[in-house]
Amino acid sequence: MTQRQRLFVGGVWAEPDYGHYEVVDPATENTVGWAPEASREQVRAAAASAREAFGPWSRRSPEERAAVLARAADVMQRNLVPYADLARAESGATTGTARGMQVGVAVARFRRYARVEPVERPLPPQINEAGPFGGAAVLGALAVRQPVGVVTCITSYNNPWANPAGKVAPALAMGNTVVVKPAPQDPLSVYRMAEALQEAGAPPGVVNVVGGSRPEVGEAAVDCPDVDMVSFTGSTAVGQRIAEVCGRSMKRQLMELGGKGAALVFDDADLDAAVAGIGTTFSFYSGQICTAPTRVIAQRGVYDRLVSRLSGYARHLRVGDPREPATVVGPVISAAHRDRVESYVELGRKEGARLVAGGERPPCERGFYVAPTLLADCTPEMRVVREEIFGPVVVVVPFDDEEEGVTLANDSDYGLIDYVWSGDTARAFRVARRLRAGGVGVNTVGRNMEAPFGGFKKSGVGRDVGSYALHAYSEVQAIVWQG
């Protein structure tokens, strides 16, 4: 019998009030396991446990907290293969992605935040030259980073290991306690992370995991009075609703939302590099990633060659069972999402885009597969150009000169990560500075995991990754004294 997962509340594995729901393998449509359906009361109990644990945990030394994270990383590393097998079954990621980019990145993130960093940074003495009490006084000042308190972490379905690790590890390192609400499509991996933290010695209540498929679970995790901050990764529409609730009680927010990454390809670009970078949209999580360069803006001198080469690239990618070593493109997360992606492809054709590659359902007997798809001759007003599809679909728009290219790239509600490919380094950096995006890749789609990550416009609020995540999960307190 497939295991029925329990909730993790206050250091105890508890039966869910509303039973369980089925977690389905998107590659085979078989049952992976049964996830718990928490009640609103159980979510509030988790937050209350986190509140009770916050004081003792926040008063522990940074070194003690770091040691727990380091031991948890060791547990994850030791169980990398079974953890990755579960992640692959839940999310449809290929074996290589599940091991390297999911569990492997989670291990790296826990180890990164196990490095103790100073949380107090003294400032030079300040002169109060015109204070309300008259006279001048030499004052010392110390800026101290304090933990926010109880943090609700709502995670995305596209990466059930790296995404929650990027929230939980820095939050705990800063002395916060957490209530994790995993994505309903692939929640089982997050409970394994909780087991690793429990084995590593995290005290009861420091980490709580309460999930469910009903919206009430997420709502309770956001509006609970014991919660001080919400860290969310997901769609802009859901992020907006969360922000409205947080605003009523002035909860802190960290929002990593949707994206429609522009990829500007200039006439002098290295086409091999550009095609390989843009092609990650087809293969990396089957396009279910907000940072993907899904909106290609190509200069006319290279436009036809780029479309031809992207088409060839897409057509030669192997789609199929993610357990097979040769598979490059796995399934999308669900049948409903497959239908959504396919409807966008059909919409693009009706809008006048030219279907160059894909557009048909791969010949797989079972599973939720979408063929890598390329739509060319697109125009800026098309919905396939403006809206996030979240699948292995790339659209291409032509441009004439630099000014037009920048204008087209910035003509978006989103601004997470954009890309520039050009042989002229000075121009590439000049253009990058003009793009209204939280990050810009110059001749690369690679990520520097110490660089700040977050979006402009409707792509989010706040920054995390590296030391920026420690800032995100802390408040700054000023201590001033007269010397």
PDB file of N, CA, C and O in Angstrom, residues 119-121 123 142-148 174 252 470-479:
ATOM      1  N   VAL A 119      25.817  39.327  11.905  1.00  0.00           N
ATOM      2  CA  VAL A 119      24.500  39.941  11.805  1.00  0.00           C
ATOM      3  C   VAL A 119      24.481  41.340  12.407  1.00  0.00           C
ATOM      4  O   VAL A 119      23.478  42.032  12.336  1.00  0.00           O
ATOM      5  N   GLU A 120      25.568  41.742  12.998  1.00  0.00           N
ATOM      6  CA  GLU A 120      25.676  43.093  13.518  1.00  0.00           C
ATOM      7  C   GLU A 120      26.799  43.814  12.786  1.00  0.00           C
ATOM      8  O   GLU A 120      27.924  43.332  12.703  1.00  0.00           O
ATOM      9  N   ARG A 121      26.494  44.999  12.255  1.00  0.00           N
ATOM     10  CA  ARG A 121      27.472  45.771  11.505  1.00  0.00           C
ATOM     11  C   ARG A 121      27.536  47.166  12.112  1.00  0.00           C
ATOM     12  O   ARG A 121      26.638  47.989  11.877  1.00  0.00           O
ATOM     13  N   LEU A 123      28.230  51.036  12.725  1.00  0.00           N
ATOM     14  CA  LEU A 123      28.402  52.205  11.877  1.00  0.00           C
ATOM     15  C   LEU A 123      29.333  53.192  12.562  1.00  0.00           C
ATOM     16  O   LEU A 123      29.478  53.189  13.777  1.00  0.00           O
ATOM     17  N   LEU A 142      24.631  51.379  16.079  1.00  0.00           N
ATOM     18  CA  LEU A 142      24.851  50.000  15.689  1.00  0.00           C
ATOM     19  C   LEU A 142      23.600  49.516  14.959  1.00  0.00           C
ATOM     20  O   LEU A 142      22.482  49.662  15.466  1.00  0.00           O
ATOM     21  N   ALA A 143      23.777  48.990  13.764  1.00  0.00           N
ATOM     22  CA  ALA A 143      22.663  48.414  13.028  1.00  0.00           C
ATOM     23  C   ALA A 143      22.665  46.907  13.282  1.00  0.00           C
ATOM     24  O   ALA A 143      23.647  46.221  12.991  1.00  0.00           O
ATOM     25  N   VAL A 144      21.579  46.400  13.833  1.00  0.00           N
ATOM     26  CA  VAL A 144      21.485  45.002  14.215  1.00  0.00           C
ATOM     27  C   VAL A 144      20.382  44.344  13.395  1.00  0.00           C
ATOM     28  O   VAL A 144      19.282  44.879  13.284  1.00  0.00           O
ATOM     29  N   ARG A 145      20.674  43.177  12.845  1.00  0.00           N
ATOM     30  CA  ARG A 145      19.653  42.431  12.120  1.00  0.00           C
ATOM     31  C   ARG A 145      18.971  41.466  13.084  1.00  0.00           C
ATOM     32  O   ARG A 145      19.621  40.609  13.692  1.00  0.00           O
ATOM     33  N   GLN A 146      17.661  41.623  13.189  1.00  0.00           N
ATOM     34  CA  GLN A 146      16.864  40.779  14.058  1.00  0.00           C
ATOM     35  C   GLN A 146      15.959  39.885  13.212  1.00  0.00           C
ATOM     36  O   GLN A 146      15.491  40.302  12.150  1.00  0.00           O
ATOM     37  N   PRO A 147      15.699  38.667  13.659  1.00  0.00           N
ATOM     38  CA  PRO A 147      14.767  37.815  12.908  1.00  0.00           C
ATOM     39  C   PRO A 147      13.373  38.423  12.887  1.00  0.00           C
ATOM     40  O   PRO A 147      12.965  39.113  13.820  1.00  0.00           O
ATOM     41  N   VAL A 148      12.632  38.138  11.833  1.00  0.00           N
ATOM     42  CA  VAL A 148      11.286  38.677  11.689  1.00  0.00           C
ATOM     43  C   VAL A 148      10.327  38.008  12.662  1.00  0.00           C
ATOM     44  O   VAL A 148       9.466  38.657  13.255  1.00  0.00           O
ATOM     45  N   MET A 174      18.675  32.883  10.234  1.00  0.00           N
ATOM     46  CA  MET A 174      18.492  34.195  10.853  1.00  0.00           C
ATOM     47  C   MET A 174      17.759  34.120  12.184  1.00  0.00           C
ATOM     48  O   MET A 174      17.579  35.136  12.855  1.00  0.00           O
ATOM     49  N   ARG A 252       5.219  41.201   6.723  1.00  0.00           N
ATOM     50  CA  ARG A 252       6.306  41.292   5.752  1.00  0.00           C
ATOM     51  C   ARG A 252       6.051  40.323   4.603  1.00  0.00           C
ATOM     52  O   ARG A 252       5.469  39.257   4.801  1.00  0.00           O
ATOM     53  N   LEU A 470      19.392  36.501   3.777  1.00  0.00           N
ATOM     54  CA  LEU A 470      19.491  36.801   5.205  1.00  0.00           C
ATOM     55  C   LEU A 470      18.863  38.160   5.498  1.00  0.00           C
ATOM     56  O   LEU A 470      18.215  38.354   6.527  1.00  0.00           O
ATOM     57  N   HIS A 471      19.054  39.114   4.584  1.00  0.00           N
ATOM     58  CA  HIS A 471      18.415  40.418   4.746  1.00  0.00           C
ATOM     59  C   HIS A 471      16.898  40.281   4.642  1.00  0.00           C
ATOM     60  O   HIS A 471      16.152  40.919   5.376  1.00  0.00           O
ATOM     61  N   ALA A 472      16.453  39.463   3.681  1.00  0.00           N
ATOM     62  CA  ALA A 472      15.018  39.330   3.434  1.00  0.00           C
ATOM     63  C   ALA A 472      14.281  38.778   4.641  1.00  0.00           C
ATOM     64  O   ALA A 472      13.124  39.148   4.896  1.00  0.00           O
ATOM     65  N   TYR A 473      14.922  37.882   5.389  1.00  0.00           N
ATOM     66  CA  TYR A 473      14.270  37.247   6.526  1.00  0.00           C
ATOM     67  C   TYR A 473      14.678  37.900   7.850  1.00  0.00           C
ATOM     68  O   TYR A 473      14.721  37.246   8.887  1.00  0.00           O
ATOM     69  N   SER A 474      14.968  39.196   7.797  1.00  0.00           N
ATOM     70  CA  SER A 474      15.353  39.905   9.011  1.00  0.00           C
ATOM     71  C   SER A 474      14.802  41.324   8.996  1.00  0.00           C
ATOM     72  O   SER A 474      14.433  41.859   7.953  1.00  0.00           O
ATOM     73  N   GLU A 475      14.735  41.893  10.169  1.00  0.00           N
ATOM     74  CA  GLU A 475      14.423  43.314  10.347  1.00  0.00           C
ATOM     75  C   GLU A 475      15.698  44.016  10.794  1.00  0.00           C
ATOM     76  O   GLU A 475      16.531  43.426  11.488  1.00  0.00           O
ATOM     77  N   VAL A 476      15.850  45.280  10.412  1.00  0.00           N
ATOM     78  CA  VAL A 476      17.017  46.052  10.840  1.00  0.00           C
ATOM     79  C   VAL A 476      16.625  46.903  12.041  1.00  0.00           C
ATOM     80  O   VAL A 476      15.663  47.675  11.992  1.00  0.00           O
ATOM     81  N   GLN A 477      17.373  46.740  13.111  1.00  0.00           N
ATOM     82  CA  GLN A 477      17.149  47.514  14.334  1.00  0.00           C
ATOM     83  C   GLN A 477      18.337  48.430  14.556  1.00  0.00           C
ATOM     84  O   GLN A 477      19.482  48.012  14.453  1.00  0.00           O
ATOM     85  N   ALA A 478      18.057  49.700  14.858  1.00  0.00           N
ATOM     86  CA  ALA A 478      19.122  50.662  15.143  1.00  0.00           C
ATOM     87  C   ALA A 478      19.244  50.849  16.645  1.00  0.00           C
ATOM     88  O   ALA A 478      18.262  51.143  17.325  1.00  0.00           O
ATOM     89  N   ILE A 479      20.451  50.674  17.152  1.00  0.00           N
ATOM     90  CA  ILE A 479      20.751  50.944  18.557  1.00  0.00           C
ATOM     91  C   ILE A 479      21.703  52.137  18.605  1.00  0.00           C
ATOM     92  O   ILE A 479      22.789  52.101  18.012  1.00  0.00           O
TER      93      ILE A 479
END
